[in-house]
């Protein structure tokens, strides 16, 4: 495109008869070449690059960890819906006939999926087995444990389980009923509070990351001020001059994202050991869930977008501000 | 093709570097621009290459008033003007090849076509054997010639040179002037700012003389009767 010399034939590659396909290939070849060139540039200022990548990586670790935490808590809550089991403790001195009739009524109840009767004796045997107090228990003259009916509601949501509990607690022979779900609702509340708090912190941190990336790019622009002036003098557009800096931002994102991923993976690996020894005590199958492939790519995408945005904001302001001061 | 119409330029602080300068340079014409140091030669060239804007008056190229060129279009205007800078302005940590290729890369050239053009330009200034050198390893005159190769590599229709022979010995100066002449002969308009009055007088081209921002002579310069 020549503004002043309308007849000027050879203005750039577009004027040459290059096929569309070849130009398409050249477009990508050029981009790859420039991307690799920017990578080399990062290598030339290792301390600044490493610092920026480090900040980006560590800052991304927080939201990534939060996400995994929420995901794992969700898994815990799901596996504990079975805990919406109601234990009905039967009054002392109730005879078996009464218990059996209640059992029949409950089995016919539409809201109840399953009822199990654990008699005083079963409970004591089990306790002796598990606690290791076996021989000591033989000294008891009387069995102190009550009869228990375990009721599994059809609808295991916390709310309806609690309604059922209230209804069943009114039965004449029931001393009191207990629903082991309260701690779960509390956990949910705490997690959602935590989630919001960390979300706010994460947003602030990522804002800081944008500034830091912007500043690194700014310094890199300043150190190339002369070069940029010369490029402008021989007719380079701002877009052309910007490109390598934008690639630097992308590389910051790629490496920062990988760093965050590695930190989180290391953390998981370390926690898995600790959690394993706890859960084995409880006979639980619980395993920490790591990143899925989609989550990994989302993390990388977020990191790259941050890097690109940070450098774009910086590049837009600082490159147009550089004006060559002539021959 | 190039026209100055009552152009004045005052720098911030009120210093008047150019004072109502008018002249025309035709297509395919070659002219010298002389004057003492501080006379405003570089300022005049900066107005053409849109590094500075005139305070008063109009600069026109092919009837287009340069004040109408908006900022985003400046790069495209500069691609049509080959500029040789007083202080070379090379990329010091890039090879001679990269320096000369820069205007081509900016315009989207690549591959064999680009290499061919770069070599041709370097051949004209006699530096083909220094293609792979860094500018630091070259003499001042060689750096100057790299700057010239860069200015002509994309065959611009207008060539501006600011002291292109400042660092060169008389023989080399003459060679460089021959290079400009050769460009001029294929239709390129050339405007050369220089102190070297002896060379100017010998070359017998139109000469514009500036004195404290005013155009005091336009025509052939007689070396014997120094107008300055
Ligand atoms: N950016 C600027 N700000 C203020 N004054 C300037 C600026 N550039 C040039 N000048 C002044 O304008 C006058 C003309 O400068 P110019 O560079 O055009 O001179 P010149 O003829 O090219 O001199 P030389 O032969 O030494 O290169 C000088 O007195 C200089 O001090
Ligand atoms: Mg000058």
PDB file of N, CA, C and O in Angstrom, chain A residues 234-270:
ATOM      1  N   UNK A 234      12.261   3.099   9.579  1.00  0.00           N
ATOM      2  CA  UNK A 234      12.254   2.454   8.270  1.00  0.00           C
ATOM      3  C   UNK A 234      10.868   1.900   7.932  1.00  0.00           C
ATOM      4  O   UNK A 234      10.731   1.097   7.022  1.00  0.00           O
ATOM      5  N   UNK A 235       9.848   2.334   8.675  1.00  0.00           N
ATOM      6  CA  UNK A 235       8.486   2.055   8.238  1.00  0.00           C
ATOM      7  C   UNK A 235       7.782   0.895   8.900  1.00  0.00           C
ATOM      8  O   UNK A 235       6.838   0.345   8.341  1.00  0.00           O
ATOM      9  N   UNK A 236       8.214   0.507  10.104  1.00  0.00           N
ATOM     10  CA  UNK A 236       7.513  -0.566  10.792  1.00  0.00           C
ATOM     11  C   UNK A 236       6.274  -0.009  11.475  1.00  0.00           C
ATOM     12  O   UNK A 236       6.320   1.045  12.085  1.00  0.00           O
ATOM     13  N   UNK A 237       5.163  -0.731  11.358  1.00  0.00           N
ATOM     14  CA  UNK A 237       3.946  -0.320  12.070  1.00  0.00           C
ATOM     15  C   UNK A 237       4.064  -0.733  13.531  1.00  0.00           C
ATOM     16  O   UNK A 237       4.867  -1.594  13.882  1.00  0.00           O
ATOM     17  N   UNK A 238       3.238  -0.121  14.377  1.00  0.00           N
ATOM     18  CA  UNK A 238       3.231  -0.502  15.786  1.00  0.00           C
ATOM     19  C   UNK A 238       2.920  -1.987  15.937  1.00  0.00           C
ATOM     20  O   UNK A 238       3.512  -2.683  16.757  1.00  0.00           O
ATOM     21  N   UNK A 239       1.997  -2.470  15.115  1.00  0.00           N
ATOM     22  CA  UNK A 239       1.603  -3.879  15.207  1.00  0.00           C
ATOM     23  C   UNK A 239       2.808  -4.793  14.989  1.00  0.00           C
ATOM     24  O   UNK A 239       2.985  -5.788  15.686  1.00  0.00           O
ATOM     25  N   UNK A 240       3.644  -4.436  14.008  1.00  0.00           N
ATOM     26  CA  UNK A 240       4.821  -5.248  13.703  1.00  0.00           C
ATOM     27  C   UNK A 240       5.788  -5.248  14.882  1.00  0.00           C
ATOM     28  O   UNK A 240       6.334  -6.291  15.253  1.00  0.00           O
ATOM     29  N   UNK A 241       5.983  -4.065  15.477  1.00  0.00           N
ATOM     30  CA  UNK A 241       6.939  -3.951  16.581  1.00  0.00           C
ATOM     31  C   UNK A 241       6.421  -4.660  17.822  1.00  0.00           C
ATOM     32  O   UNK A 241       7.174  -5.253  18.585  1.00  0.00           O
ATOM     33  N   UNK A 242       5.084  -4.632  17.999  1.00  0.00           N
ATOM     34  CA  UNK A 242       4.480  -5.245  19.176  1.00  0.00           C
ATOM     35  C   UNK A 242       4.650  -6.757  19.225  1.00  0.00           C
ATOM     36  O   UNK A 242       4.768  -7.336  20.290  1.00  0.00           O
ATOM     37  N   UNK A 243       4.630  -7.375  18.065  1.00  0.00           N
ATOM     38  CA  UNK A 243       4.433  -8.820  18.015  1.00  0.00           C
ATOM     39  C   UNK A 243       5.405  -9.613  18.904  1.00  0.00           C
ATOM     40  O   UNK A 243       4.959 -10.446  19.684  1.00  0.00           O
ATOM     41  N   UNK A 244       6.705  -9.344  18.818  1.00  0.00           N
ATOM     42  CA  UNK A 244       7.595 -10.136  19.679  1.00  0.00           C
ATOM     43  C   UNK A 244       7.302  -9.967  21.170  1.00  0.00           C
ATOM     44  O   UNK A 244       7.447 -10.923  21.939  1.00  0.00           O
ATOM     45  N   UNK A 245       6.858  -8.785  21.571  1.00  0.00           N
ATOM     46  CA  UNK A 245       6.569  -8.574  22.985  1.00  0.00           C
ATOM     47  C   UNK A 245       5.316  -9.344  23.396  1.00  0.00           C
ATOM     48  O   UNK A 245       5.241  -9.878  24.500  1.00  0.00           O
ATOM     49  N   UNK A 246       4.355  -9.407  22.476  1.00  0.00           N
ATOM     50  CA  UNK A 246       3.150 -10.181  22.779  1.00  0.00           C
ATOM     51  C   UNK A 246       3.506 -11.655  22.925  1.00  0.00           C
ATOM     52  O   UNK A 246       2.995 -12.347  23.795  1.00  0.00           O
ATOM     53  N   UNK A 247       4.427 -12.117  22.049  1.00  0.00           N
ATOM     54  CA  UNK A 247       4.869 -13.503  22.177  1.00  0.00           C
ATOM     55  C   UNK A 247       5.550 -13.737  23.511  1.00  0.00           C
ATOM     56  O   UNK A 247       5.374 -14.788  24.136  1.00  0.00           O
ATOM     57  N   UNK A 248       6.340 -12.775  23.981  1.00  0.00           N
ATOM     58  CA  UNK A 248       6.963 -12.914  25.299  1.00  0.00           C
ATOM     59  C   UNK A 248       5.885 -13.129  26.349  1.00  0.00           C
ATOM     60  O   UNK A 248       6.010 -13.995  27.221  1.00  0.00           O
ATOM     61  N   UNK A 249       4.806 -12.338  26.255  1.00  0.00           N
ATOM     62  CA  UNK A 249       3.706 -12.489  27.212  1.00  0.00           C
ATOM     63  C   UNK A 249       3.123 -13.898  27.159  1.00  0.00           C
ATOM     64  O   UNK A 249       2.875 -14.506  28.196  1.00  0.00           O
ATOM     65  N   UNK A 250       2.952 -14.407  25.936  1.00  0.00           N
ATOM     66  CA  UNK A 250       2.420 -15.762  25.790  1.00  0.00           C
ATOM     67  C   UNK A 250       3.358 -16.775  26.442  1.00  0.00           C
ATOM     68  O   UNK A 250       2.923 -17.675  27.165  1.00  0.00           O
ATOM     69  N   UNK A 251       4.649 -16.602  26.215  1.00  0.00           N
ATOM     70  CA  UNK A 251       5.608 -17.543  26.819  1.00  0.00           C
ATOM     71  C   UNK A 251       5.575 -17.459  28.337  1.00  0.00           C
ATOM     72  O   UNK A 251       5.648 -18.486  29.025  1.00  0.00           O
ATOM     73  N   UNK A 252       5.486 -16.244  28.873  1.00  0.00           N
ATOM     74  CA  UNK A 252       5.343 -16.106  30.328  1.00  0.00           C
ATOM     75  C   UNK A 252       4.160 -16.935  30.795  1.00  0.00           C
ATOM     76  O   UNK A 252       4.227 -17.649  31.792  1.00  0.00           O
ATOM     77  N   UNK A 253       3.041 -16.822  30.058  1.00  0.00           N
ATOM     78  CA  UNK A 253       1.844 -17.566  30.417  1.00  0.00           C
ATOM     79  C   UNK A 253       2.072 -19.072  30.381  1.00  0.00           C
ATOM     80  O   UNK A 253       1.728 -19.778  31.324  1.00  0.00           O
ATOM     81  N   UNK A 254       2.689 -19.550  29.314  1.00  0.00           N
ATOM     82  CA  UNK A 254       2.917 -20.989  29.168  1.00  0.00           C
ATOM     83  C   UNK A 254       3.757 -21.516  30.331  1.00  0.00           C
ATOM     84  O   UNK A 254       3.383 -22.486  31.003  1.00  0.00           O
ATOM     85  N   UNK A 255       4.863 -20.827  30.603  1.00  0.00           N
ATOM     86  CA  UNK A 255       5.749 -21.329  31.659  1.00  0.00           C
ATOM     87  C   UNK A 255       5.133 -21.121  33.042  1.00  0.00           C
ATOM     88  O   UNK A 255       5.267 -21.986  33.925  1.00  0.00           O
ATOM     89  N   UNK A 256       4.451 -19.991  33.236  1.00  0.00           N
ATOM     90  CA  UNK A 256       3.793 -19.751  34.518  1.00  0.00           C
ATOM     91  C   UNK A 256       2.724 -20.806  34.781  1.00  0.00           C
ATOM     92  O   UNK A 256       2.618 -21.332  35.884  1.00  0.00           O
ATOM     93  N   UNK A 257       1.951 -21.131  33.756  1.00  0.00           N
ATOM     94  CA  UNK A 257       0.910 -22.147  33.894  1.00  0.00           C
ATOM     95  C   UNK A 257       1.490 -23.506  34.238  1.00  0.00           C
ATOM     96  O   UNK A 257       1.010 -24.198  35.136  1.00  0.00           O
ATOM     97  N   UNK A 258       2.571 -23.866  33.533  1.00  0.00           N
ATOM     98  CA  UNK A 258       3.224 -25.150  33.821  1.00  0.00           C
ATOM     99  C   UNK A 258       3.752 -25.166  35.247  1.00  0.00           C
ATOM    100  O   UNK A 258       3.629 -26.168  35.952  1.00  0.00           O
ATOM    101  N   UNK A 259       4.319 -24.048  35.681  1.00  0.00           N
ATOM    102  CA  UNK A 259       4.856 -23.971  37.034  1.00  0.00           C
ATOM    103  C   UNK A 259       3.741 -24.196  38.053  1.00  0.00           C
ATOM    104  O   UNK A 259       3.886 -24.991  38.988  1.00  0.00           O
ATOM    105  N   UNK A 260       2.609 -23.501  37.852  1.00  0.00           N
ATOM    106  CA  UNK A 260       1.475 -23.656  38.774  1.00  0.00           C
ATOM    107  C   UNK A 260       1.038 -25.116  38.807  1.00  0.00           C
ATOM    108  O   UNK A 260       0.807 -25.684  39.875  1.00  0.00           O
ATOM    109  N   UNK A 261       0.964 -25.734  37.630  1.00  0.00           N
ATOM    110  CA  UNK A 261       0.560 -27.132  37.546  1.00  0.00           C
ATOM    111  C   UNK A 261       1.512 -28.019  38.350  1.00  0.00           C
ATOM    112  O   UNK A 261       1.094 -28.875  39.123  1.00  0.00           O
ATOM    113  N   UNK A 262       2.811 -27.776  38.180  1.00  0.00           N
ATOM    114  CA  UNK A 262       3.790 -28.606  38.878  1.00  0.00           C
ATOM    115  C   UNK A 262       3.705 -28.409  40.386  1.00  0.00           C
ATOM    116  O   UNK A 262       3.790 -29.368  41.152  1.00  0.00           O
ATOM    117  N   UNK A 263       3.531 -27.138  40.814  1.00  0.00           N
ATOM    118  CA  UNK A 263       3.423 -26.884  42.252  1.00  0.00           C
ATOM    119  C   UNK A 263       2.228 -27.644  42.832  1.00  0.00           C
ATOM    120  O   UNK A 263       2.337 -28.323  43.850  1.00  0.00           O
ATOM    121  N   UNK A 264       1.094 -27.545  42.157  1.00  0.00           N
ATOM    122  CA  UNK A 264      -0.115 -28.208  42.664  1.00  0.00           C
ATOM    123  C   UNK A 264       0.068 -29.725  42.675  1.00  0.00           C
ATOM    124  O   UNK A 264      -0.294 -30.399  43.641  1.00  0.00           O
ATOM    125  N   UNK A 265       0.672 -30.256  41.609  1.00  0.00           N
ATOM    126  CA  UNK A 265       0.901 -31.702  41.556  1.00  0.00           C
ATOM    127  C   UNK A 265       1.795 -32.155  42.706  1.00  0.00           C
ATOM    128  O   UNK A 265       1.544 -33.177  43.344  1.00  0.00           O
ATOM    129  N   UNK A 266       2.851 -31.373  42.975  1.00  0.00           N
ATOM    130  CA  UNK A 266       3.752 -31.711  44.077  1.00  0.00           C
ATOM    131  C   UNK A 266       2.999 -31.686  45.400  1.00  0.00           C
ATOM    132  O   UNK A 266       3.167 -32.575  46.248  1.00  0.00           O
ATOM    133  N   UNK A 267       2.144 -30.668  45.553  1.00  0.00           N
ATOM    134  CA  UNK A 267       1.376 -30.534  46.779  1.00  0.00           C
ATOM    135  C   UNK A 267       0.461 -31.743  46.958  1.00  0.00           C
ATOM    136  O   UNK A 267       0.353 -32.303  48.049  1.00  0.00           O
ATOM    137  N   UNK A 268      -0.206 -32.151  45.863  1.00  0.00           N
ATOM    138  CA  UNK A 268      -1.107 -33.301  45.916  1.00  0.00           C
ATOM    139  C   UNK A 268      -0.350 -34.556  46.307  1.00  0.00           C
ATOM    140  O   UNK A 268      -0.791 -35.336  47.157  1.00  0.00           O
ATOM    141  N   UNK A 269       0.802 -34.723  45.693  1.00  0.00           N
ATOM    142  CA  UNK A 269       1.593 -35.920  45.936  1.00  0.00           C
ATOM    143  C   UNK A 269       1.983 -36.001  47.412  1.00  0.00           C
ATOM    144  O   UNK A 269       1.927 -37.047  48.045  1.00  0.00           O
ATOM    145  N   UNK A 270       2.301 -34.845  47.951  1.00  0.00           N
ATOM    146  CA  UNK A 270       2.713 -34.781  49.342  1.00  0.00           C
ATOM    147  C   UNK A 270       1.530 -35.039  50.269  1.00  0.00           C
ATOM    148  O   UNK A 270       1.616 -35.785  51.235  1.00  0.00           O
TER     149      UNK A 270
END
